[in-house]
């Protein structure tokens, strides 16, 4: 069912979408399995509408997942510019698993609301949770095709697998393939990149990683800043090492030569140095000197402030001796 | 060097979590286990009866300082910051949904309101009532059961505090919509400083005098806003903010790092925030002028000047020094990133001089 997509579209996914889907899933899951400490009177089945089996028994402990993990459904919105599809945000949808139908009125209502706040975003597709794309997903996909002629399907696998190294998010597109003589729509996998704006990156970093929560001293700020750059460089280094090992193995003959990969590596290497022109050097030095100038000015301010304090203390200390006359102010 | 830097990153993450009270929900603060089990996602469960009971009890009526802490979910923070940044230099606002838990207000989600320019009128929310009602209804249907528990808005470039209008709005809210929280985000400073600038506040009721002098963290306020800040800063208090995320969020965010370390390396704050920095410096210049005038006056009044006057000027100049240090530090950080990138990617032809250049801040001149 899933092979490489050939539509030539590049997909960019924002982390907000991933956190959104994860939050939706966690919410639904925790409403279904109330934690042990709560009383057994709450019935969660009355509130959630989009899970396949509402387990209303409050005696279920959170650890023993009596019900299989629910599937949640929603819409993804974003911008499409030419061949680049950028997915910015998402919202929930109501899906009736019995009739396998989407609640259209709800979808339209939500779309209207989101249009008011984010007027540039269009519905690009839909999302769901699970480990693999299923048969019924095609129905939803087709239902959305009248809004967007080629919607995308974002699938998140919510099972936490600590050995996993890659994001459990896959993006599928639909393509018309001829199978057994019948043209059918099937899902094909597409690759995607993670795209973020600076503010998004900082807040994701903040919640996930190594940044201090408040000012702290200048030393801790410096440490935090350098640590994040250090981790990024470490990643870069590890990736390059992997490539290096691979190339060495290829040279020794352990792995068959793959020319396309070699071409890519060679083009990558040829891109260094990244920028090397007179103008760049000039601009870079100018920026450098600007920053040094700012440091210099700050030092000056600091010095003059300290001087001022010194003078005032001096004045206060020696005020008694020289009364109303002959006191020249230090300039 | 190990090809997968997971162990040292994990240690660093644990240290950071310990220092900053990031608890993976409902586990005691001593156990900072990043791979939490399902029971720690308990915070996501909305207990309707408990919430209704809390609403009836209303313990905050007797104690204006009742709520002390705020717990913000990862999703809410992300949404608020992205929305605030998307507004650019215009103030934007939105609402937060969540619940209460003893003396803490928990913010689970946030959504934007189609209102702009919120610093010009009290109750800008009135424009968006219809939107609010519609959104809340659809949310309840979709399974988000929490109620609106506060509002957030942005102060692009001038810090996290409540202006006079904000204080009036919040006082109104706290009379009729309790429990309610006000959150302020500064997206410009977030990007410039590389860390999230956020503040959570609640106002005191009219005429209430706080029992102790609340010492708040110093922050730079531009000259044109400093009066507004000073007049009202005693009428509200700040709450401590902690963040939480679910176990799935933890897992996903950890994996996300594998993909967007590229963005960390490629971000260049110097280029992105040029005009903000220029604004800060010119503001600093104005403040210096003001301080200078004050100093000039006091010189002649030295003999009769009461000691307080001198202390004020000193602290003014000291404040200016701190502001200038802050600007400088941010600039230097930005420059460090640029220099590191330059060394990493550009110095192929200058490899012979690499060792001498990577020390001290000497300008890198090609001879």
XYZ file of C-alpha atoms in Angstrom, chain A residues 15-16 18-35 38-39 41-44 47-50 62-63 89-90 92-94 103 106 109-110 112-114 116-118 156-162 164-169 192 194-216 218 221-222 225-229 231-239 241-242 271-276 280-281 284-285 287-292 294-298 301-306 308-309 312-313 315-316 319 322-324 327 329-331, chain B residues 1-6 8-9 12-13 16-17 19-20 22 35-39 41-49 73-75 77-79 81-83 85-86 108-109 111-114 130-131 134-146 187 190-196 217 241 243-249 251-265 267-271 277 281 284 288 295 299 302-303 310 313-314 317-318 320-321 324-325 327-340 342 344-350 360-366:
288
model
C 6.245 20.868 15.350
C 3.035 22.514 16.514
C 2.842 17.097 16.074
C 2.284 18.420 19.585
C -1.358 19.120 18.711
C -2.005 15.572 17.562
C -0.189 14.137 20.543
C -2.223 16.299 22.908
C -5.494 15.298 21.240
C -4.616 11.664 21.567
C -3.508 11.969 25.199
C -6.684 13.801 26.106
C -8.969 11.227 24.551
C -6.982 8.388 26.019
C -7.039 9.809 29.520
C -10.743 10.571 29.405
C -11.304 6.974 28.422
C -9.133 5.565 31.169
C -9.660 7.784 34.167
C -6.775 7.742 36.627
C -10.693 9.722 40.684
C -14.073 8.433 41.821
C -18.893 8.140 39.058
C -17.595 9.967 36.035
C -18.665 8.431 32.803
C -16.321 9.341 30.087
C -18.204 13.184 26.571
C -15.944 11.696 23.967
C -17.382 11.071 20.584
C -14.611 9.864 18.421
C -4.543 3.599 34.140
C -1.801 1.043 33.868
C -1.647 23.873 12.426
C -4.391 21.379 13.021
C -10.002 18.108 15.757
C -12.775 16.496 13.768
C -15.775 14.448 14.675
C -19.376 15.355 10.642
C -18.619 20.506 12.419
C -17.849 25.435 11.514
C -14.316 24.857 12.656
C -14.814 29.168 9.525
C -13.490 29.867 13.004
C -9.937 29.165 12.034
C -10.995 34.304 11.072
C -7.823 34.015 13.028
C -5.538 32.588 10.388
C 1.099 9.541 13.993
C 1.996 6.348 15.775
C 1.283 6.981 19.449
C 2.929 3.863 20.788
C 6.043 4.841 22.649
C 8.896 2.725 21.489
C 12.116 3.761 23.229
C 12.852 4.186 17.907
C 15.187 6.739 16.455
C 12.908 8.325 13.941
C 9.762 10.386 14.304
C 6.710 8.111 14.172
C 4.957 10.479 11.805
C 8.798 15.548 4.684
C 10.453 19.703 9.789
C 10.188 23.418 9.400
C 9.997 25.911 12.198
C 9.932 29.620 12.784
C 12.420 30.963 15.274
C 9.843 31.529 18.009
C 8.502 28.012 17.618
C 11.972 26.557 17.814
C 12.751 28.445 20.998
C 9.572 27.365 22.739
C 9.972 23.741 21.652
C 13.537 23.899 22.903
C 12.296 25.423 26.117
C 9.820 22.685 26.842
C 11.895 19.805 25.591
C 15.450 20.636 26.242
C 18.151 22.488 27.972
C 17.172 26.089 28.517
C 16.850 27.740 31.936
C 13.418 29.060 32.701
C 14.299 32.540 33.849
C 17.137 35.033 33.537
C 19.677 33.467 35.769
C 24.887 35.834 32.475
C 22.585 32.113 29.856
C 25.876 31.742 28.094
C 23.213 29.091 24.560
C 26.495 27.325 23.987
C 25.084 23.989 25.117
C 22.343 24.090 22.540
C 24.787 24.948 19.791
C 24.352 19.595 20.906
C 23.492 20.668 17.387
C 27.120 20.416 16.340
C 27.365 17.008 17.997
C 24.456 15.833 15.891
C 26.126 17.196 12.793
C 29.314 15.417 13.726
C 27.589 12.107 14.348
C 25.809 12.306 11.027
C 30.687 10.128 10.956
C 27.956 7.809 9.795
C 29.236 23.057 -1.330
C 31.894 23.850 1.230
C 32.992 26.579 1.805
C 29.444 27.815 2.099
C 30.025 31.436 1.195
C 33.265 32.866 0.049
C 30.441 38.437 2.552
C 33.737 38.994 4.300
C 30.704 39.704 8.278
C 33.500 41.872 9.589
C 28.721 42.794 11.906
C 31.579 41.591 14.049
C 32.841 45.097 14.593
C 29.348 46.362 15.346
C 29.019 43.834 18.110
C 32.437 44.717 19.470
C 28.286 47.576 21.413
C 30.391 45.700 23.938
C 32.734 48.652 24.145
C 29.866 51.063 24.738
C 28.386 48.829 27.390
C 28.436 52.784 30.501
C 29.413 50.378 33.216
C 32.587 52.305 33.934
C 30.882 55.668 34.048
C 28.220 54.286 36.341
C 30.865 52.909 38.694
C 29.574 58.058 39.366
C 28.959 55.871 42.357
C 28.974 60.151 45.112
C 30.392 58.000 47.860
C 31.236 63.255 48.252
C 29.179 61.726 50.978
C 30.996 66.206 52.864
C 34.068 71.129 53.181
C 30.908 73.032 54.007
C 29.383 75.627 51.809
C 33.680 72.652 46.575
C 32.350 69.231 41.566
C 34.235 66.448 39.909
C 33.419 66.494 36.282
C 33.266 9.932 20.768
C 30.047 8.009 20.835
C 28.064 8.301 17.652
C 24.817 8.735 19.502
C 25.016 11.490 22.101
C 22.024 10.221 23.970
C 25.200 12.903 27.929
C 22.153 14.679 26.569
C 22.022 17.282 30.860
C 18.291 17.091 30.403
C 17.976 20.957 33.685
C 14.680 19.409 34.631
C 16.779 22.870 38.250
C 13.677 24.121 36.598
C 9.835 20.504 34.977
C 10.031 8.283 30.134
C 7.059 8.372 32.447
C 4.400 5.746 32.486
C 0.751 6.180 31.732
C -0.215 7.244 35.241
C -0.646 11.606 32.152
C -3.308 11.943 34.811
C -3.249 15.689 34.524
C -4.929 15.417 31.180
C -8.010 13.946 32.735
C -10.810 16.438 33.262
C -12.766 15.679 36.376
C -16.029 17.471 35.981
C -17.413 16.945 39.473
C 1.148 22.562 28.932
C 3.642 22.290 26.113
C 0.898 22.673 23.563
C 2.923 27.438 25.283
C 3.719 26.580 21.689
C 0.409 27.910 20.433
C 4.185 31.898 21.327
C 3.518 31.142 17.675
C 0.398 33.279 17.679
C 5.005 36.026 16.995
C 2.694 35.927 14.015
C -4.124 22.896 28.972
C -4.738 24.682 25.715
C -6.643 29.571 21.190
C -6.349 32.839 19.348
C -9.018 35.488 19.076
C -9.536 37.566 15.954
C -19.363 35.363 19.301
C -16.133 33.715 18.254
C -18.662 29.214 18.871
C -15.194 27.971 19.576
C -16.034 26.754 23.070
C -19.024 24.870 21.754
C -17.118 23.119 19.011
C -14.374 22.298 21.452
C -16.733 20.642 23.876
C -18.039 18.547 21.042
C -14.564 17.542 19.998
C -13.712 16.365 23.460
C -11.943 19.262 25.029
C -13.959 19.734 28.160
C -12.078 22.396 30.000
C 7.664 37.342 21.187
C 11.851 35.696 23.054
C 13.530 35.548 19.680
C 16.187 38.043 20.641
C 17.162 36.447 23.907
C 16.693 32.856 22.809
C 14.421 32.003 25.715
C 10.712 32.345 26.243
C 12.712 40.163 38.678
C 5.182 29.232 35.931
C 5.563 23.552 32.315
C 4.380 20.036 31.797
C 4.075 17.627 28.939
C 2.650 14.197 28.474
C 4.754 11.108 28.048
C 3.940 11.003 24.367
C 4.995 14.634 24.061
C 8.912 10.975 23.367
C 7.990 12.972 20.298
C 9.956 16.032 21.301
C 12.995 13.901 21.946
C 12.727 12.414 18.494
C 12.017 15.801 16.992
C 15.452 16.894 18.046
C 16.844 14.415 15.539
C 15.303 16.448 12.804
C 15.535 20.029 13.753
C 19.003 20.346 15.145
C 19.582 21.770 11.718
C 17.325 24.708 12.516
C 19.149 25.369 15.761
C 22.416 25.584 13.947
C 19.187 30.218 13.199
C 20.730 33.656 13.109
C 19.224 35.968 15.701
C 21.451 38.859 14.707
C 19.872 39.145 11.317
C 18.121 45.935 18.804
C 19.831 51.094 21.835
C 18.903 53.358 26.097
C 20.984 58.059 29.486
C 22.582 64.218 37.645
C 24.960 68.687 41.508
C 24.126 68.592 46.536
C 24.130 70.433 49.797
C 21.200 60.343 45.132
C 20.048 58.439 40.350
C 22.495 55.764 41.190
C 22.366 54.631 36.143
C 22.752 51.117 37.475
C 20.913 51.607 32.465
C 24.085 49.630 32.939
C 23.149 47.785 28.224
C 24.697 44.595 29.563
C 21.639 44.034 25.003
C 25.326 43.309 24.712
C 24.999 39.762 25.953
C 22.325 38.990 23.391
C 24.386 40.499 20.610
C 27.454 38.581 21.635
C 25.502 35.337 21.708
C 24.253 36.008 18.214
C 27.720 36.808 17.033
C 29.059 33.630 18.594
C 26.624 31.579 16.530
C 27.701 33.385 13.401
C 31.373 32.885 14.099
C 30.895 29.217 14.887
C 31.695 30.542 9.782
C 32.403 25.209 10.563
C 31.464 25.873 7.015
C 33.752 28.480 5.569
C 37.180 27.841 6.852
C 38.115 25.066 4.459
C 40.598 27.248 2.719
C 41.842 28.844 5.874
C 40.074 35.437 21.567
C 37.904 38.032 19.889
C 40.264 39.357 17.331
C 38.722 40.447 14.064
C 39.276 37.891 11.387
C 41.106 39.793 8.727
C 42.511 38.108 5.690
